[in-house]
mmCIF file with all atom_site columns, C-alpha atoms in Angstrom:
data_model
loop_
_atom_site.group_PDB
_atom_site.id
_atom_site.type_symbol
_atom_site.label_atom_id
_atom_site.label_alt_id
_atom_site.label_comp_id
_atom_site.label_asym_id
_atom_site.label_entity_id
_atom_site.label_seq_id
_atom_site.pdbx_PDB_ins_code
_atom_site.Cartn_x
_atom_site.Cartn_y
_atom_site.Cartn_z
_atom_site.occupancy
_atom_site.B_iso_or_equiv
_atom_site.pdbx_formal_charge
_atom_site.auth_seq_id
_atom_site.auth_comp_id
_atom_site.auth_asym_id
_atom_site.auth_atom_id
_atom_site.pdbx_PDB_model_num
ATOM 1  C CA . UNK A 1 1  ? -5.537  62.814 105.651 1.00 73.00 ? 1  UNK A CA 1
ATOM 2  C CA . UNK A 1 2  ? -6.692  60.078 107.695 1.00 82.00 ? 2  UNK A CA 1
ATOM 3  C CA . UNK A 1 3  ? -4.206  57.124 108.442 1.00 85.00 ? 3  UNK A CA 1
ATOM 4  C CA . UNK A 1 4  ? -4.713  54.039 110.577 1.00 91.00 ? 4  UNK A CA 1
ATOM 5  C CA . UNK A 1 5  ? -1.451  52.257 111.232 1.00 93.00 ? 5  UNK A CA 1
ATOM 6  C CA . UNK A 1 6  ? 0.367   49.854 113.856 1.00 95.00 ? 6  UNK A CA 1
ATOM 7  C CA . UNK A 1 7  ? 3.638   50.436 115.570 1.00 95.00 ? 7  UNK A CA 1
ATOM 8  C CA . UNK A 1 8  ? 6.225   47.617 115.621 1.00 95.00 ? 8  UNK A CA 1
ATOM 9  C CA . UNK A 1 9  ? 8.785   47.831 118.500 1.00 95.00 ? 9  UNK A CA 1
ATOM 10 C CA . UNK A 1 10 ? 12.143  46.790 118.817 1.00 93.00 ? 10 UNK A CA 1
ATOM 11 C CA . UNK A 1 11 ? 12.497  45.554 122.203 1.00 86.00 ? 11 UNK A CA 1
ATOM 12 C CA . UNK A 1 12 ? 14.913  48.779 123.716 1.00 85.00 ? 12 UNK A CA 1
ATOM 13 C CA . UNK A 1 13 ? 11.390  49.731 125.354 1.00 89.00 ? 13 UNK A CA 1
ATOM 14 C CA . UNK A 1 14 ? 7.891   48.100 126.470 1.00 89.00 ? 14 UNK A CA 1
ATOM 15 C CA . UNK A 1 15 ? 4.941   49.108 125.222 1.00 93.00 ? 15 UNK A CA 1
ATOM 16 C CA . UNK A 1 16 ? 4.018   50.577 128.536 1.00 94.00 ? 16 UNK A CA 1
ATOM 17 C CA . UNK A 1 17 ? 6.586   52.915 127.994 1.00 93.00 ? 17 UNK A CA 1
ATOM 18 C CA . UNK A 1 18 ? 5.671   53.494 124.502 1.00 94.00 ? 18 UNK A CA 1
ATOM 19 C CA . UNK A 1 19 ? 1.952   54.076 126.025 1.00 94.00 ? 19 UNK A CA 1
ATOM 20 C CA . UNK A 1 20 ? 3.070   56.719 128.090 1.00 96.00 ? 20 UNK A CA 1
ATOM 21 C CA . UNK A 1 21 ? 4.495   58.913 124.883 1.00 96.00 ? 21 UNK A CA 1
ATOM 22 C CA . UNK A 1 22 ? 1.573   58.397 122.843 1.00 95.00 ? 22 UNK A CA 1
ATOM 23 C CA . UNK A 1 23 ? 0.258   62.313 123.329 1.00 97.00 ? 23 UNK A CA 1
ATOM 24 C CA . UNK A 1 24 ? 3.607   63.396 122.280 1.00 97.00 ? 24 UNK A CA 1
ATOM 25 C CA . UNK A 1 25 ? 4.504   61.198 119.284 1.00 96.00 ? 25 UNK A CA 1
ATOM 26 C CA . UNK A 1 26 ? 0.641   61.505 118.143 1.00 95.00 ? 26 UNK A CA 1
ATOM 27 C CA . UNK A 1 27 ? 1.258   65.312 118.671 1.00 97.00 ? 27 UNK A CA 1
ATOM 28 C CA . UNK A 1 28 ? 4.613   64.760 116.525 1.00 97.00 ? 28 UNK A CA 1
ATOM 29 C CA . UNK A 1 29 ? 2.444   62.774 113.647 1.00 96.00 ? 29 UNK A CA 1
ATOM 30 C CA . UNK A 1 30 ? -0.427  65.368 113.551 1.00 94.00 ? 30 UNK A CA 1
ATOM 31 C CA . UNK A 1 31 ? 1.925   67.857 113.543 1.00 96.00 ? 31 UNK A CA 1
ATOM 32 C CA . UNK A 1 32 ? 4.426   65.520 110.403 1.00 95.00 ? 32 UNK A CA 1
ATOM 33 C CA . UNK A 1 33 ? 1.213   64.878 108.116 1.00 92.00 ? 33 UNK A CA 1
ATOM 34 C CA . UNK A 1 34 ? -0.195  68.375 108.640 1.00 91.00 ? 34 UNK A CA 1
ATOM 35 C CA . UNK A 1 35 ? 3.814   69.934 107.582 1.00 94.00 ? 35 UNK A CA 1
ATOM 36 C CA . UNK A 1 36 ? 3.431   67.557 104.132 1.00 91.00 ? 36 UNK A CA 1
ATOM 37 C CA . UNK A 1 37 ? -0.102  68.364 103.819 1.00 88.00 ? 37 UNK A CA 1
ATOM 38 C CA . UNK A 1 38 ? 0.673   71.888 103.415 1.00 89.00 ? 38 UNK A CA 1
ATOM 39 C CA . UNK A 1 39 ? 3.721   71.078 101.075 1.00 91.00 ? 39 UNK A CA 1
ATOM 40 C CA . UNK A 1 40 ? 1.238   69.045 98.736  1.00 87.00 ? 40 UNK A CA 1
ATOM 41 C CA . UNK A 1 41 ? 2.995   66.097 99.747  1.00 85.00 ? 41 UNK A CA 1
ATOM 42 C CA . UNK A 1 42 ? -0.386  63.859 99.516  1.00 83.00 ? 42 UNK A CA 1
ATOM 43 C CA . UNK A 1 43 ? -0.937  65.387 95.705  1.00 82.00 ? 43 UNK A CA 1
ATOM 44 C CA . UNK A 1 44 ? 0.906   62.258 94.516  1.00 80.00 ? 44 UNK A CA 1
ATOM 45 C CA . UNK A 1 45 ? -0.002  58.556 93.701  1.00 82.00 ? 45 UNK A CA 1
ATOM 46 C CA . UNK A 1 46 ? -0.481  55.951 96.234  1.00 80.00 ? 46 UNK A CA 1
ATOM 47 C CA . UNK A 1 47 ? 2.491   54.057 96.391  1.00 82.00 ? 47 UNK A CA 1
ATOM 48 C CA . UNK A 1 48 ? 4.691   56.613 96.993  1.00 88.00 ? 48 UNK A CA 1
ATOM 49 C CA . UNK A 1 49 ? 2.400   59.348 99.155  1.00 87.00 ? 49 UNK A CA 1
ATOM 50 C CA . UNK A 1 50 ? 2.772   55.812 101.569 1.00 89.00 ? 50 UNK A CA 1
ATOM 51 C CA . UNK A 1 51 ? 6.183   55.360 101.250 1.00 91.00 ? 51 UNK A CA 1
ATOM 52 C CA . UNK A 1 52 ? 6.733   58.742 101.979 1.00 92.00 ? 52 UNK A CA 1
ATOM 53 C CA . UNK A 1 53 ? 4.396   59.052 105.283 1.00 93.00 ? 53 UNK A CA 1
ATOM 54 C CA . UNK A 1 54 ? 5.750   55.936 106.828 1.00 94.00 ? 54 UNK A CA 1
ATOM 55 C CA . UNK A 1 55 ? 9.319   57.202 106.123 1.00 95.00 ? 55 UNK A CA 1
ATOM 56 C CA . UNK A 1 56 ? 8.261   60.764 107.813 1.00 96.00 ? 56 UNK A CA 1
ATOM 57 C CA . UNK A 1 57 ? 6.565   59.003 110.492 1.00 96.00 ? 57 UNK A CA 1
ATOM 58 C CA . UNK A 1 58 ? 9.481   56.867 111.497 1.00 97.00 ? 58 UNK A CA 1
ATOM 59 C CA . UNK A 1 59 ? 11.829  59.914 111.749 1.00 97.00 ? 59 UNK A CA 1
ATOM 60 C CA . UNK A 1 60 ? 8.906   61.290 113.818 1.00 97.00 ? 60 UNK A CA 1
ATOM 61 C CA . UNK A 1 61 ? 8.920   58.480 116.367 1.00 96.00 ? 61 UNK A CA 1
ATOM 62 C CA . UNK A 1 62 ? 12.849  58.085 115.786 1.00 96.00 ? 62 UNK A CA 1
ATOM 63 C CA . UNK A 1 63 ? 12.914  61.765 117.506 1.00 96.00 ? 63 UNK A CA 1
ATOM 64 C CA . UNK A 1 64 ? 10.401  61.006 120.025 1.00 96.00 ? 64 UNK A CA 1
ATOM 65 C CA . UNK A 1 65 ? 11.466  57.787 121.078 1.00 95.00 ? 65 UNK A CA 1
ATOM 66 C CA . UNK A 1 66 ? 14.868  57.385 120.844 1.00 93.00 ? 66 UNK A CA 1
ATOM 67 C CA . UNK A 1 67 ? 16.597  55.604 117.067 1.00 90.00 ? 67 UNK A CA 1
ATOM 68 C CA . UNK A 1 68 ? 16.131  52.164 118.350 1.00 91.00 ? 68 UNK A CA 1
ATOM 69 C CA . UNK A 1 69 ? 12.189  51.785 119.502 1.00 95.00 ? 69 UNK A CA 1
ATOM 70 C CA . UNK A 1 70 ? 10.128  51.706 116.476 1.00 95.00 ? 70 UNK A CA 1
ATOM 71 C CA . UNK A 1 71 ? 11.130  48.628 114.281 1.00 95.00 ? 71 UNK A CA 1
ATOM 72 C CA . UNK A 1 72 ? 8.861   49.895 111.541 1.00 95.00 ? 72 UNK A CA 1
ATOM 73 C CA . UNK A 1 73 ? 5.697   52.104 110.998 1.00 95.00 ? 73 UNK A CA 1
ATOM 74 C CA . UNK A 1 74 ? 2.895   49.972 108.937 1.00 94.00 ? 74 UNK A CA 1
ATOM 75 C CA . UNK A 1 75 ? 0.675   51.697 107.057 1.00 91.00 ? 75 UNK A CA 1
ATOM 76 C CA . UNK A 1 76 ? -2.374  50.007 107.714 1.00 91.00 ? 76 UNK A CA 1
ATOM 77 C CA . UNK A 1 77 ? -4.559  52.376 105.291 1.00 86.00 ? 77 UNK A CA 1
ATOM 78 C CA . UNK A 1 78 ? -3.969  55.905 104.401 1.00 79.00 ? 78 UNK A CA 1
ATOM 79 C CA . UNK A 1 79 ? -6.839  58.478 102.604 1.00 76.00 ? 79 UNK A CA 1
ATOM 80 C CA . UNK A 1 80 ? -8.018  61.685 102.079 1.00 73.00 ? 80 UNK A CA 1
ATOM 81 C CA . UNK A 1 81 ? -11.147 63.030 103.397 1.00 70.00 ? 81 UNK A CA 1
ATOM 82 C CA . UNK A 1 82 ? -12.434 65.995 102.231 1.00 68.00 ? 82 UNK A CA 1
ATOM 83 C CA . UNK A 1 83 ? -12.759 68.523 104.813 1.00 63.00 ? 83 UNK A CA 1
#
């Protein structure tokens, strides 16, 4: 699964701040996608494998971060890739 997407934030932190997290909450995403991968969580259409990965990825970055840092997780573009 390949996904491209932009973080909006709330205010409670800067993006500096945000910055220095990146390596976990990208380790928390790899680690989100790969758990639903294995589940067969992508095996579904579009609109809701989307819904579904922005909703995991917010509680990802909601655990990360703190509740209050993400505003919202855009999918930007989500696909498979065959490996």
């Amino acid at each position: 699964m390949v996904v491209r997407l932009d973080l909006q934030l709330t205010g409670d932190k800067g993006p500096d701040e945000v910055r220095k997290m990146m390596p976990r909450l990208l380790d928390a995403y790899v680690t989100t996608l790969s758990t639903m991968a294995g589940r067969g969580e992508f095996a579904i259409d579009d609109s809701q494998r989307n819904a579904r990965i922005k909703r995991a990825l917010q509680f990802a970055s909601d655990r990360v971060l703190g509740g209050n840092v993400i505003k919202e997780v855009l999918l930007l573009r989500a696909w498979q890739q065959p490996m």
